[in-house]
CSV table of C-alpha atoms and ligand atoms in Angstrom, one decimal:
chain,number,residue,atom,x,y,z
A,132,MET,CA,324.2,91.7,-25.9
A,133,LEU,CA,324.6,88.2,-24.4
A,134,ASP,CA,325.0,86.6,-27.8
A,135,ARG,CA,327.6,89.0,-28.9
A,136,ASP,CA,329.5,88.5,-25.6
A,137,LEU,CA,329.6,84.7,-25.7
A,138,ASN,CA,329.5,84.0,-29.4
A,139,LEU,CA,333.2,83.8,-30.4
A,140,GLY,CA,333.6,84.6,-34.0
A,141,ASP,CA,336.2,83.0,-36.4
A,142,GLU,CA,338.4,86.1,-36.1
A,143,THR,CA,338.7,85.8,-32.3
A,144,LEU,CA,339.3,82.0,-32.5
A,145,ASN,CA,342.0,82.5,-35.2
A,146,ARG,CA,343.7,85.0,-33.0
A,147,MET,CA,343.6,82.6,-30.1
A,148,MET,CA,345.2,80.0,-32.3
A,149,ARG,CA,348.0,82.3,-33.3
A,150,VAL,CA,348.6,83.3,-29.7
A,151,MET,CA,348.7,79.7,-28.6
A,152,GLU,CA,351.2,78.8,-31.4
A,153,VAL,CA,353.6,81.5,-30.3
A,154,GLU,CA,353.2,80.7,-26.5
A,155,MET,CA,353.8,77.0,-27.2
A,156,LYS,CA,356.9,77.8,-29.1
A,157,HIS,CA,358.1,80.1,-26.4
A,158,GLY,CA,357.3,77.5,-23.7
A,159,LEU,CA,359.4,74.9,-25.5
A,160,SER,CA,362.2,77.4,-26.3
A,161,GLY,CA,365.8,77.0,-25.2
A,162,ASN,CA,365.8,80.7,-24.4
A,163,GLU,CA,364.9,81.3,-20.8
A,164,LYS,CA,363.6,84.8,-21.6
A,165,PHE,CA,361.0,83.4,-24.0
A,166,ARG,CA,360.0,80.7,-21.5
A,167,LYS,CA,359.4,83.2,-18.8
A,168,GLN,CA,357.1,85.3,-21.1
A,169,SER,CA,355.0,82.3,-22.0
A,170,SER,CA,351.9,81.3,-19.9
A,171,LEU,CA,352.1,77.8,-21.4
A,172,LYS,CA,354.8,76.1,-19.4
A,173,MET,CA,355.0,73.1,-21.7
A,174,LEU,CA,356.5,70.8,-19.1
A,175,VAL,CA,358.7,67.9,-20.3
A,176,THR,CA,357.2,64.7,-18.7
A,177,TYR,CA,360.2,62.5,-19.6
A,178,VAL,CA,357.6,59.9,-20.6
A,179,ARG,CA,358.6,58.9,-24.2
A,180,GLU,CA,356.9,55.7,-25.0
A,181,VAL,CA,353.4,54.2,-24.6
A,182,LEU,CA,352.5,50.5,-24.2
A,183,ASP,CA,353.8,48.3,-27.1
A,184,GLY,CA,351.9,45.1,-26.2
A,185,THR,CA,354.9,43.3,-24.6
A,186,GLU,CA,354.6,44.6,-21.0
A,187,GLU,CA,354.6,41.9,-18.3
A,188,GLY,CA,354.4,41.9,-14.5
A,189,GLU,CA,352.8,43.3,-11.5
A,190,PHE,CA,352.6,47.0,-10.7
A,191,LEU,CA,351.3,49.4,-8.1
A,192,ALA,CA,349.8,52.8,-8.9
A,193,LEU,CA,348.9,55.7,-6.8
A,194,ASP,CA,346.5,58.5,-7.8
A,195,LEU,CA,346.4,61.7,-5.8
A,196,GLY,CA,344.8,64.9,-7.0
A,197,GLY,CA,341.6,65.7,-5.1
A,198,THR,CA,340.0,64.8,-1.7
A,199,ASN,CA,340.5,61.1,-2.2
A,200,PHE,CA,343.6,59.1,-2.7
A,201,ARG,CA,343.7,55.7,-4.5
A,202,VAL,CA,346.0,52.7,-4.6
A,203,LEU,CA,345.8,50.2,-7.5
A,204,HIS,CA,347.3,46.8,-8.1
A,205,MET,CA,347.6,45.8,-11.7
A,206,THR,CA,348.9,42.7,-13.5
A,207,MET,CA,349.8,42.7,-17.2
A,208,LYS,CA,350.5,39.9,-19.6
A,209,ALA,CA,351.6,40.5,-23.2
A,210,GLY,CA,350.6,44.2,-22.8
A,211,LYS,CA,347.1,43.3,-21.6
A,212,LEU,CA,345.7,44.2,-18.2
A,213,VAL,CA,344.7,40.8,-16.8
A,214,TYR,CA,344.1,41.7,-13.1
A,215,PHE,CA,343.1,45.0,-11.5
A,216,ILE,CA,341.9,46.1,-8.1
A,217,SER,CA,341.9,49.5,-6.5
A,218,LYS,CA,340.9,51.0,-3.1
A,219,THR,CA,340.0,54.6,-2.4
A,220,TYR,CA,341.0,56.3,0.8
A,221,SER,CA,339.6,59.6,2.0
A,222,ILE,CA,341.9,62.2,3.3
A,223,SER,CA,340.9,64.1,6.5
A,224,SER,CA,340.8,67.9,6.4
A,225,SER,CA,343.5,68.0,9.1
A,226,THR,CA,345.9,66.1,6.8
A,227,LEU,CA,344.9,68.4,3.9
A,228,HIS,CA,345.9,71.4,6.0
A,229,GLY,CA,348.8,69.8,7.8
A,230,SER,CA,352.4,69.3,6.7
A,231,ALA,CA,353.6,67.6,3.6
A,232,VAL,CA,355.3,64.9,5.7
A,233,GLU,CA,351.9,64.2,7.3
A,234,VAL,CA,350.3,63.8,3.8
A,235,PHE,CA,353.0,61.3,2.7
A,236,ASP,CA,353.0,59.4,6.0
A,237,TYR,CA,349.3,58.9,5.4
A,238,ILE,CA,349.9,57.8,1.8
A,239,ALA,CA,352.5,55.2,3.0
A,240,GLU,CA,350.1,54.0,5.7
A,241,CYS,CA,347.4,53.4,3.0
A,242,ILE,CA,349.9,51.6,0.7
A,243,ALA,CA,350.9,49.3,3.7
A,244,GLU,CA,347.3,48.5,4.4
A,245,PHE,CA,346.6,47.8,0.7
A,246,VAL,CA,349.5,45.5,0.1
A,247,GLU,CA,348.7,43.6,3.2
A,248,GLU,CA,345.1,43.1,2.2
A,249,GLU,CA,346.2,42.1,-1.3
A,250,GLY,CA,348.7,39.6,0.2
A,251,ILE,CA,351.6,41.1,-1.8
A,252,GLN,CA,353.7,42.7,1.0
A,253,ASN,CA,356.3,40.0,0.9
A,254,GLU,CA,356.6,39.8,-2.8
A,255,LYS,CA,359.6,41.0,-4.9
A,256,ARG,CA,360.0,44.7,-5.2
A,257,LEU,CA,357.0,46.1,-7.1
A,258,PRO,CA,357.4,49.0,-9.5
A,259,LEU,CA,355.1,51.9,-8.6
A,260,GLY,CA,353.8,54.7,-10.8
A,261,PHE,CA,352.5,57.8,-9.1
A,262,THR,CA,349.9,60.2,-10.6
A,263,PHE,CA,350.2,63.5,-8.7
A,264,SER,CA,347.9,66.1,-10.3
A,265,PHE,CA,349.4,69.3,-9.0
A,266,PRO,CA,351.8,71.6,-11.0
A,267,LEU,CA,355.1,69.8,-10.9
A,268,LYS,CA,358.4,70.8,-12.5
A,269,LYS,CA,359.7,67.5,-13.7
A,270,GLU,CA,363.5,67.0,-13.7
A,271,GLY,CA,363.4,63.4,-14.7
A,272,LEU,CA,360.9,60.5,-14.9
A,273,ARG,CA,361.1,60.0,-11.2
A,274,LYS,CA,361.8,63.5,-10.0
A,275,GLY,CA,359.2,66.2,-9.7
A,276,ILE,CA,359.5,69.5,-7.8
A,277,LEU,CA,356.2,70.7,-6.4
A,278,MET,CA,355.4,74.2,-7.7
A,279,LYS,CA,352.2,74.8,-5.7
A,280,TRP,CA,349.5,73.0,-3.9
A,281,ASN,CA,346.0,73.7,-5.2
A,282,LYS,CA,342.5,72.2,-5.2
A,283,THR,CA,341.6,71.1,-1.7
A,284,PHE,CA,345.2,70.9,-0.4
A,285,ARG,CA,346.4,73.8,1.8
A,286,CYS,CA,349.6,72.2,3.2
A,287,SER,CA,352.0,74.5,5.1
A,288,ASP,CA,355.1,73.2,3.3
A,289,GLY,CA,356.4,70.9,0.5
A,290,ILE,CA,356.7,73.5,-2.2
A,291,GLY,CA,360.1,73.3,-3.9
A,292,GLU,CA,360.6,69.7,-2.7
A,293,ASP,CA,360.9,66.6,-4.8
A,294,VAL,CA,357.6,64.7,-4.3
A,295,VAL,CA,359.2,61.3,-5.0
A,296,CYS,CA,361.7,61.9,-2.2
A,297,LEU,CA,358.9,62.8,0.1
A,298,LEU,CA,357.0,59.6,-0.8
A,299,GLU,CA,360.2,57.4,-0.5
A,300,ASP,CA,361.1,58.9,2.9
A,301,ALA,CA,357.7,58.0,4.2
A,302,ILE,CA,357.9,54.5,2.7
A,303,HIS,CA,361.4,53.8,4.1
A,304,LYS,CA,360.5,55.1,7.5
A,305,ARG,CA,357.9,52.4,7.9
A,306,GLY,CA,360.1,49.6,6.6
A,307,ASP,CA,357.2,47.3,5.7
A,308,ILE,CA,356.6,48.2,2.1
A,309,ASN,CA,358.7,46.7,-0.7
A,310,VAL,CA,358.1,49.0,-3.7
A,311,GLU,CA,360.2,51.1,-6.1
A,312,VAL,CA,358.8,54.5,-7.3
A,313,VAL,CA,359.7,54.3,-11.0
A,314,ALA,CA,357.7,57.3,-12.3
A,315,ILE,CA,355.7,60.4,-11.3
A,316,LEU,CA,353.2,61.8,-13.7
A,317,ASN,CA,350.3,64.3,-14.2
A,318,ASP,CA,346.7,63.1,-14.7
A,319,THR,CA,346.8,64.2,-18.4
A,320,THR,CA,349.8,61.9,-19.0
A,321,GLY,CA,348.0,59.0,-17.3
A,322,THR,CA,345.0,59.7,-19.5
A,323,LEU,CA,347.1,59.6,-22.6
A,324,MET,CA,348.7,56.3,-21.6
A,325,ALA,CA,345.3,54.8,-20.8
A,326,GLY,CA,344.0,56.1,-24.2
A,327,ALA,CA,347.0,54.5,-25.9
A,328,TYR,CA,346.0,51.2,-24.3
A,329,ILE,CA,342.6,51.4,-26.0
A,330,ASP,CA,343.7,53.0,-29.3
A,331,HIS,CA,347.3,53.1,-30.6
A,332,HIS,CA,346.6,56.4,-32.5
A,333,CYS,CA,346.2,58.2,-29.2
A,334,GLN,CA,348.5,61.2,-29.1
A,335,ILE,CA,346.6,63.6,-26.7
A,336,GLY,CA,345.5,63.3,-23.1
A,337,LEU,CA,342.8,65.8,-22.0
A,338,ILE,CA,341.2,66.4,-18.6
A,339,ILE,CA,337.9,68.4,-18.6
A,340,GLY,CA,336.9,68.3,-14.9
A,341,THR,CA,337.1,70.7,-12.0
A,342,GLY,CA,340.3,71.9,-13.8
A,343,CYS,CA,341.4,71.5,-17.4
A,344,ASN,CA,344.7,70.5,-18.8
A,345,VAL,CA,346.1,68.7,-21.8
A,346,CYS,CA,349.3,66.8,-22.8
A,347,TYR,CA,350.4,65.6,-26.2
A,348,VAL,CA,353.2,63.7,-27.9
A,349,GLU,CA,355.8,66.2,-29.2
A,350,HIS,CA,358.6,65.6,-31.7
A,351,LEU,CA,361.9,65.9,-29.8
A,352,GLU,CA,363.3,68.4,-32.4
A,353,ASN,CA,360.7,70.9,-31.3
A,354,VAL,CA,361.7,70.7,-27.6
A,355,ASP,CA,364.6,73.2,-27.7
A,356,LYS,CA,364.8,73.4,-23.9
A,357,TRP,CA,365.6,69.7,-23.6
A,358,ARG,CA,368.5,68.8,-25.7
A,359,GLU,CA,370.4,66.1,-23.7
A,360,LEU,CA,369.0,62.8,-25.0
A,361,ILE,CA,368.2,62.6,-28.7
A,362,ILE,CA,367.9,58.8,-29.0
A,363,HIS,CA,365.0,56.8,-30.2
A,364,PRO,CA,362.1,57.3,-29.8
A,365,LYS,CA,362.3,60.9,-31.0
A,366,GLU,CA,359.2,61.9,-29.1
A,367,VAL,CA,358.3,63.0,-25.6
A,368,ILE,CA,354.9,63.7,-23.9
A,369,ILE,CA,354.6,67.5,-23.0
A,370,ASN,CA,352.3,68.6,-20.3
A,371,THR,CA,351.1,72.0,-21.5
A,372,GLU,CA,349.5,73.1,-18.2
A,373,TRP,CA,347.1,75.1,-20.4
A,374,GLY,CA,344.8,75.8,-17.5
A,375,ALA,CA,347.1,78.8,-16.9
A,376,PHE,CA,347.1,79.9,-20.6
A,377,GLY,CA,346.5,83.6,-20.7
A,378,ASP,CA,347.8,84.4,-17.2
A,379,ASN,CA,350.2,86.8,-18.9
A,380,GLY,CA,347.3,88.8,-20.4
A,381,SER,CA,347.6,87.2,-23.8
A,382,LEU,CA,344.0,86.1,-23.9
A,383,ASP,CA,342.4,89.3,-22.5
A,384,PHE,CA,340.9,90.0,-26.0
A,385,LEU,CA,338.5,87.1,-25.6
A,386,LYS,CA,337.5,87.6,-22.0
A,387,THR,CA,334.0,89.1,-21.2
A,388,GLU,CA,333.1,91.4,-18.3
A,389,VAL,CA,331.7,88.3,-16.6
A,390,ASP,CA,335.0,86.4,-17.0
A,391,ARG,CA,336.8,89.3,-15.4
A,392,CYS,CA,334.3,89.4,-12.5
A,393,ILE,CA,334.6,85.6,-11.9
A,394,ASP,CA,338.3,85.9,-11.9
A,395,LYS,CA,338.3,88.8,-9.4
A,396,ASN,CA,336.1,87.0,-7.0
A,397,SER,CA,337.8,83.6,-7.3
A,398,PRO,CA,340.2,82.1,-4.6
A,399,HIS,CA,343.2,82.8,-6.9
A,400,PRO,CA,342.7,86.0,-9.0
A,401,GLY,CA,344.9,86.3,-12.1
A,402,ILE,CA,345.7,82.6,-12.1
A,403,ASN,CA,344.4,79.8,-14.3
A,404,THR,CA,342.8,82.2,-16.8
A,405,PHE,CA,342.0,79.5,-19.5
A,406,GLU,CA,340.4,77.1,-17.0
A,407,LYS,CA,338.2,79.9,-15.7
A,408,LEU,CA,336.5,80.3,-19.1
A,409,PHE,CA,334.8,77.0,-19.0
A,410,SER,CA,336.1,74.3,-16.6
A,411,GLY,CA,333.9,72.5,-14.1
A,412,MET,CA,334.8,74.8,-11.2
A,413,PHE,CA,333.5,77.8,-13.1
A,414,MET,CA,330.8,76.9,-15.6
A,415,GLY,CA,328.0,77.1,-13.0
A,416,GLU,CA,329.4,80.5,-12.0
A,417,LEU,CA,329.2,81.7,-15.6
A,418,LEU,CA,325.5,80.8,-15.7
A,419,ARG,CA,324.8,82.5,-12.4
A,420,HIS,CA,326.6,85.7,-13.5
A,421,TYR,CA,324.8,85.9,-16.9
A,422,MET,CA,321.4,85.3,-15.2
A,423,LEU,CA,322.1,88.0,-12.6
A,424,GLU,CA,323.1,90.4,-15.3
A,425,ASN,CA,319.9,89.8,-17.2
A,426,ILE,CA,317.8,90.1,-14.0
A,427,ARG,CA,319.5,93.4,-13.2
A,428,ASN,CA,318.8,94.8,-16.7
A,429,GLY,CA,315.1,93.7,-16.4
A,430,SER,CA,315.2,91.2,-19.3
A,431,LEU,CA,314.8,88.1,-17.1
A,432,PHE,CA,312.1,87.2,-14.4
A,433,SER,CA,310.8,90.8,-14.8
A,434,GLY,CA,313.8,91.9,-12.7
A,435,ARG,CA,313.0,89.6,-9.8
A,436,GLY,CA,315.2,87.0,-8.1
A,437,GLU,CA,318.5,88.9,-7.7
A,438,ASN,CA,318.7,87.8,-4.0
A,439,VAL,CA,318.5,84.1,-4.9
A,440,LEU,CA,321.6,84.3,-7.2
A,441,GLU,CA,323.8,86.6,-5.2
A,442,LYS,CA,325.7,83.9,-3.5
A,443,THR,CA,328.8,82.3,-5.2
A,444,GLY,CA,328.2,78.7,-5.9
A,445,THR,CA,324.4,78.8,-6.0
A,446,ILE,CA,324.5,77.3,-9.5
A,447,LYS,CA,326.7,74.2,-9.9
A,448,THR,CA,328.2,73.0,-13.2
A,449,SER,CA,326.1,69.8,-12.8
A,450,HIS,CA,323.0,72.1,-13.3
A,451,ILE,CA,324.4,73.0,-16.8
A,452,SER,CA,324.7,69.3,-17.6
A,453,GLN,CA,321.1,68.9,-16.4
A,454,ILE,CA,319.7,71.9,-18.4
A,455,GLU,CA,321.6,70.7,-21.5
A,456,LYS,CA,319.6,67.5,-21.5
A,457,ASP,CA,316.5,69.5,-22.7
A,458,PHE,CA,316.0,68.9,-26.4
A,459,PHE,CA,312.3,68.6,-27.0
A,460,ASN,CA,310.9,70.4,-24.0
A,461,LEU,CA,312.2,72.5,-21.2
A,462,ASN,CA,311.5,70.1,-18.3
A,463,GLN,CA,315.0,70.0,-17.0
A,464,THR,CA,315.4,73.7,-17.1
A,465,ARG,CA,312.2,74.1,-15.1
A,466,LYS,CA,313.4,71.5,-12.7
A,467,PHE,CA,316.6,73.4,-12.2
A,468,LEU,CA,314.7,76.7,-11.7
A,469,ARG,CA,312.4,75.0,-9.1
A,470,GLU,CA,315.4,73.6,-7.3
A,471,ILE,CA,317.0,77.1,-6.9
A,472,GLY,CA,313.6,78.7,-6.1
A,473,LEU,CA,313.1,80.8,-9.2
A,474,LEU,CA,310.4,78.8,-11.1
A,475,GLU,CA,307.5,80.9,-9.7
A,476,ASP,CA,309.0,84.1,-11.2
A,477,ALA,CA,309.6,82.5,-14.6
A,478,SER,CA,307.5,83.0,-17.7
A,479,PRO,CA,307.9,80.5,-20.6
A,480,SER,CA,310.2,82.9,-22.3
A,481,ASP,CA,312.3,83.2,-19.2
A,482,VAL,CA,312.7,79.4,-19.1
A,483,ALA,CA,313.7,79.5,-22.7
A,484,ALA,CA,316.2,82.3,-22.1
A,485,VAL,CA,317.9,80.4,-19.2
A,486,ARG,CA,318.2,77.4,-21.5
A,487,LEU,CA,319.8,79.6,-24.2
A,488,ILE,CA,322.4,81.1,-21.8
A,489,SER,CA,323.4,77.6,-20.7
A,490,GLU,CA,323.7,76.6,-24.4
A,491,LEU,CA,325.8,79.6,-25.3
A,492,ILE,CA,328.2,78.9,-22.4
A,493,THR,CA,328.5,75.3,-23.6
A,494,ILE,CA,329.1,76.3,-27.2
A,495,ARG,CA,331.8,78.8,-26.2
A,496,ALA,CA,333.5,76.1,-24.0
A,497,ALA,CA,333.5,73.6,-27.0
A,498,LYS,CA,334.9,76.3,-29.4
A,499,ILE,CA,337.7,77.3,-27.0
A,500,ILE,CA,338.7,73.7,-26.2
A,501,SER,CA,338.6,72.6,-29.9
A,502,THR,CA,340.6,75.6,-31.0
A,503,GLY,CA,343.3,74.7,-28.5
A,504,LEU,CA,343.1,71.1,-29.7
A,505,ALA,CA,343.4,72.2,-33.3
A,506,VAL,CA,346.7,73.9,-32.5
A,507,LEU,CA,348.0,70.7,-31.0
A,508,LEU,CA,346.8,68.6,-33.9
A,509,HIS,CA,348.7,70.9,-36.4
A,510,GLN,CA,351.8,70.5,-34.2
A,511,ILE,CA,351.5,66.7,-34.0
A,512,ASN,CA,350.9,66.6,-37.8
A,513,LYS,CA,349.7,63.0,-38.2
A,514,PRO,CA,346.8,61.8,-40.4
A,515,THR,CA,345.0,60.1,-37.6
A,516,VAL,CA,344.9,61.2,-34.0
A,517,THR,CA,342.9,59.9,-31.1
A,518,ILE,CA,342.3,62.2,-28.1
A,519,ALA,CA,341.8,60.4,-24.7
A,520,VAL,CA,339.6,62.4,-22.4
A,521,ASP,CA,338.7,62.1,-18.7
A,522,GLY,CA,337.1,64.4,-16.1
A,523,SER,CA,333.6,64.8,-14.6
A,524,LEU,CA,332.5,67.7,-16.9
A,525,TYR,CA,333.3,65.7,-20.0
A,526,LYS,CA,331.7,62.6,-18.7
A,527,TYR,CA,328.4,64.1,-17.5
A,528,HIS,CA,327.8,67.0,-19.9
A,529,PRO,CA,325.4,65.6,-22.5
A,530,THR,CA,326.5,67.7,-25.6
A,531,LEU,CA,330.0,69.0,-25.0
A,532,LYS,CA,331.8,66.0,-26.5
A,533,HIS,CA,329.7,66.1,-29.7
A,534,LEU,CA,330.2,69.8,-30.1
A,535,ILE,CA,334.0,69.5,-29.6
A,536,GLN,CA,334.1,66.7,-32.2
A,537,GLU,CA,332.0,68.8,-34.7
A,538,GLU,CA,334.3,71.8,-34.3
A,539,LEU,CA,337.4,69.6,-34.7
A,540,ASN,CA,336.0,68.2,-38.0
A,541,LYS,CA,335.7,71.8,-39.2
A,542,LEU,CA,339.0,73.1,-37.9
A,543,VAL,CA,341.2,70.2,-38.9
A,544,PRO,CA,339.6,68.6,-41.8
A,545,GLY,CA,342.8,67.0,-43.0
A,546,THR,CA,343.2,64.9,-39.7
A,547,LYS,CA,341.0,62.0,-38.8
A,548,THR,CA,340.3,62.8,-35.1
A,549,LYS,CA,338.4,60.8,-32.5
A,550,LEU,CA,337.6,61.6,-28.9
A,551,ILE,CA,337.5,58.6,-26.5
A,552,LEU,CA,336.7,58.4,-22.8
A,553,ALA,CA,339.6,57.0,-20.9
A,554,GLU,CA,337.8,56.4,-17.7
A,555,ASP,CA,340.1,56.5,-14.7
A,556,GLY,CA,343.0,57.5,-16.9
A,557,SER,CA,344.9,58.9,-14.0
A,558,GLY,CA,344.9,55.7,-11.9
A,559,HIS,CA,345.4,53.2,-14.7
A,560,GLY,CA,347.8,55.5,-16.5
A,561,ALA,CA,350.2,55.5,-13.5
A,562,GLY,CA,350.3,51.6,-13.7
A,563,TYR,CA,350.9,51.7,-17.5
A,564,VAL,CA,353.7,54.1,-17.2
A,565,ALA,CA,355.3,51.8,-14.5
A,566,ALA,CA,354.9,48.9,-16.9
A,567,VAL,CA,356.6,50.7,-19.8
A,568,VAL,CA,359.5,51.9,-17.6
A,569,ASN,CA,359.9,48.3,-16.4
A,570,ARG,CA,360.0,47.0,-20.0
A,571,LEU,CA,362.6,49.6,-21.0
A,572,ASP,CA,364.7,48.8,-17.9
A,573,LYS,CA,364.7,45.1,-18.8
A,574,ARG,CA,365.7,45.9,-22.4
A,575,ARG,CA,368.6,47.9,-21.0
A,576,ILE,CA,369.8,45.1,-18.7
A,577,HIS,CA,369.6,42.4,-21.4
B,181,BGC,C1,346.4,71.2,-12.4
B,181,BGC,C2,346.8,70.3,-13.5
B,181,BGC,C3,345.8,69.2,-13.7
B,181,BGC,C4,344.5,69.8,-14.0
B,181,BGC,C5,343.4,68.7,-14.1
B,181,BGC,C6,344.9,71.7,-12.8
B,181,BGC,O1,344.4,72.5,-11.7
B,181,BGC,O2,347.2,72.3,-12.3
B,181,BGC,O3,348.1,69.8,-13.2
B,181,BGC,O4,346.3,68.4,-14.8
B,181,BGC,O5,344.1,70.6,-12.9
B,181,BGC,O6,343.3,67.9,-13.0
């Protein structure tokens, strides 16, 4: 029953591929009707070049996307990062729930403190790149309209406003910060840029963390909805926002009863369908639901333990990463069961069953992610492609990366693919984008 539910066969995955191909095409279409139908928003990032090894200068970067906010100072010489320092600032819950102006005033205050500590407040105007990991409708490299707040942010306003203007207003109001916001980007774009710094075959930036999203380098001729500027380079990074893939019902065929239940009880039902199938915010929940189901039908713990697992959030995604470390014995699975108070009810076959459920959830995640990546690899159509990945689930899950790589080798045998960890892609990437913009500006002036 469980195996049939979670074990996605080739036919289902092929169907997912075909749906994704159509939705991507629609998302990039010049026809508004098609774009509206698609759950893949395929947002044009306006970032069209990665580092070419000639970038020079000093840059600031901001990274906002969760409970913490970071400021970075980076220096580049001949395209190499020669100096780097960063500072993390926590954001109080009153700011998270206040007005957008309060958020940006706080960001400006942190930048002012940082540049003073770094002794760069009186230097020439520093170019600044801003990673802002919320859904943004980009209207230019330095213009992004906030579509919605999510994650821990519950601000009362700001939606429909240009985030760069909000930041600049807060900076100008203070009068003690000499920076120029040259680009705003999503964390996937930052990760792709950081990946390209390590490996010039990098064409995809992937985040597998609390949420999941991917961006890739697209040929301009495929971007029907953006036809203004067909000059070299004929490529642009597209932020797919694939966390929302399936929000129009197009992936209902692969959802299980448990997926439907998780969605119904989530903070935002009907939204971020794809993300809910495997991302860090939901993997633990998948295990909890499948364990509950098996307790209720009497096949796990002789039907005992329902009360322990009734509460949402009892099982964390980090528990799956822990269980998946068990290769030769089931010590980690037992440790997990002890932690949540279920070891006493568990027979050896119960322990093995919990390990199996966790493995099936992991394998399904790997299959779904690699099937999506395979569609992008076909679209990119290059012989060698490196995929830069960041995010806590990817970093701490012991087998997910290997399973994704294995699946990719099967799905796209004609492309040499490699997954690389682009640690802190979102922070570094913002600085790299600022460096590229600065290089292009200089080229234009001279
Ligand atoms: C956001 C994306 C972001 C992803 C990973 C999603 O919830 O909508 O913009 O890239 O999380 O952080």
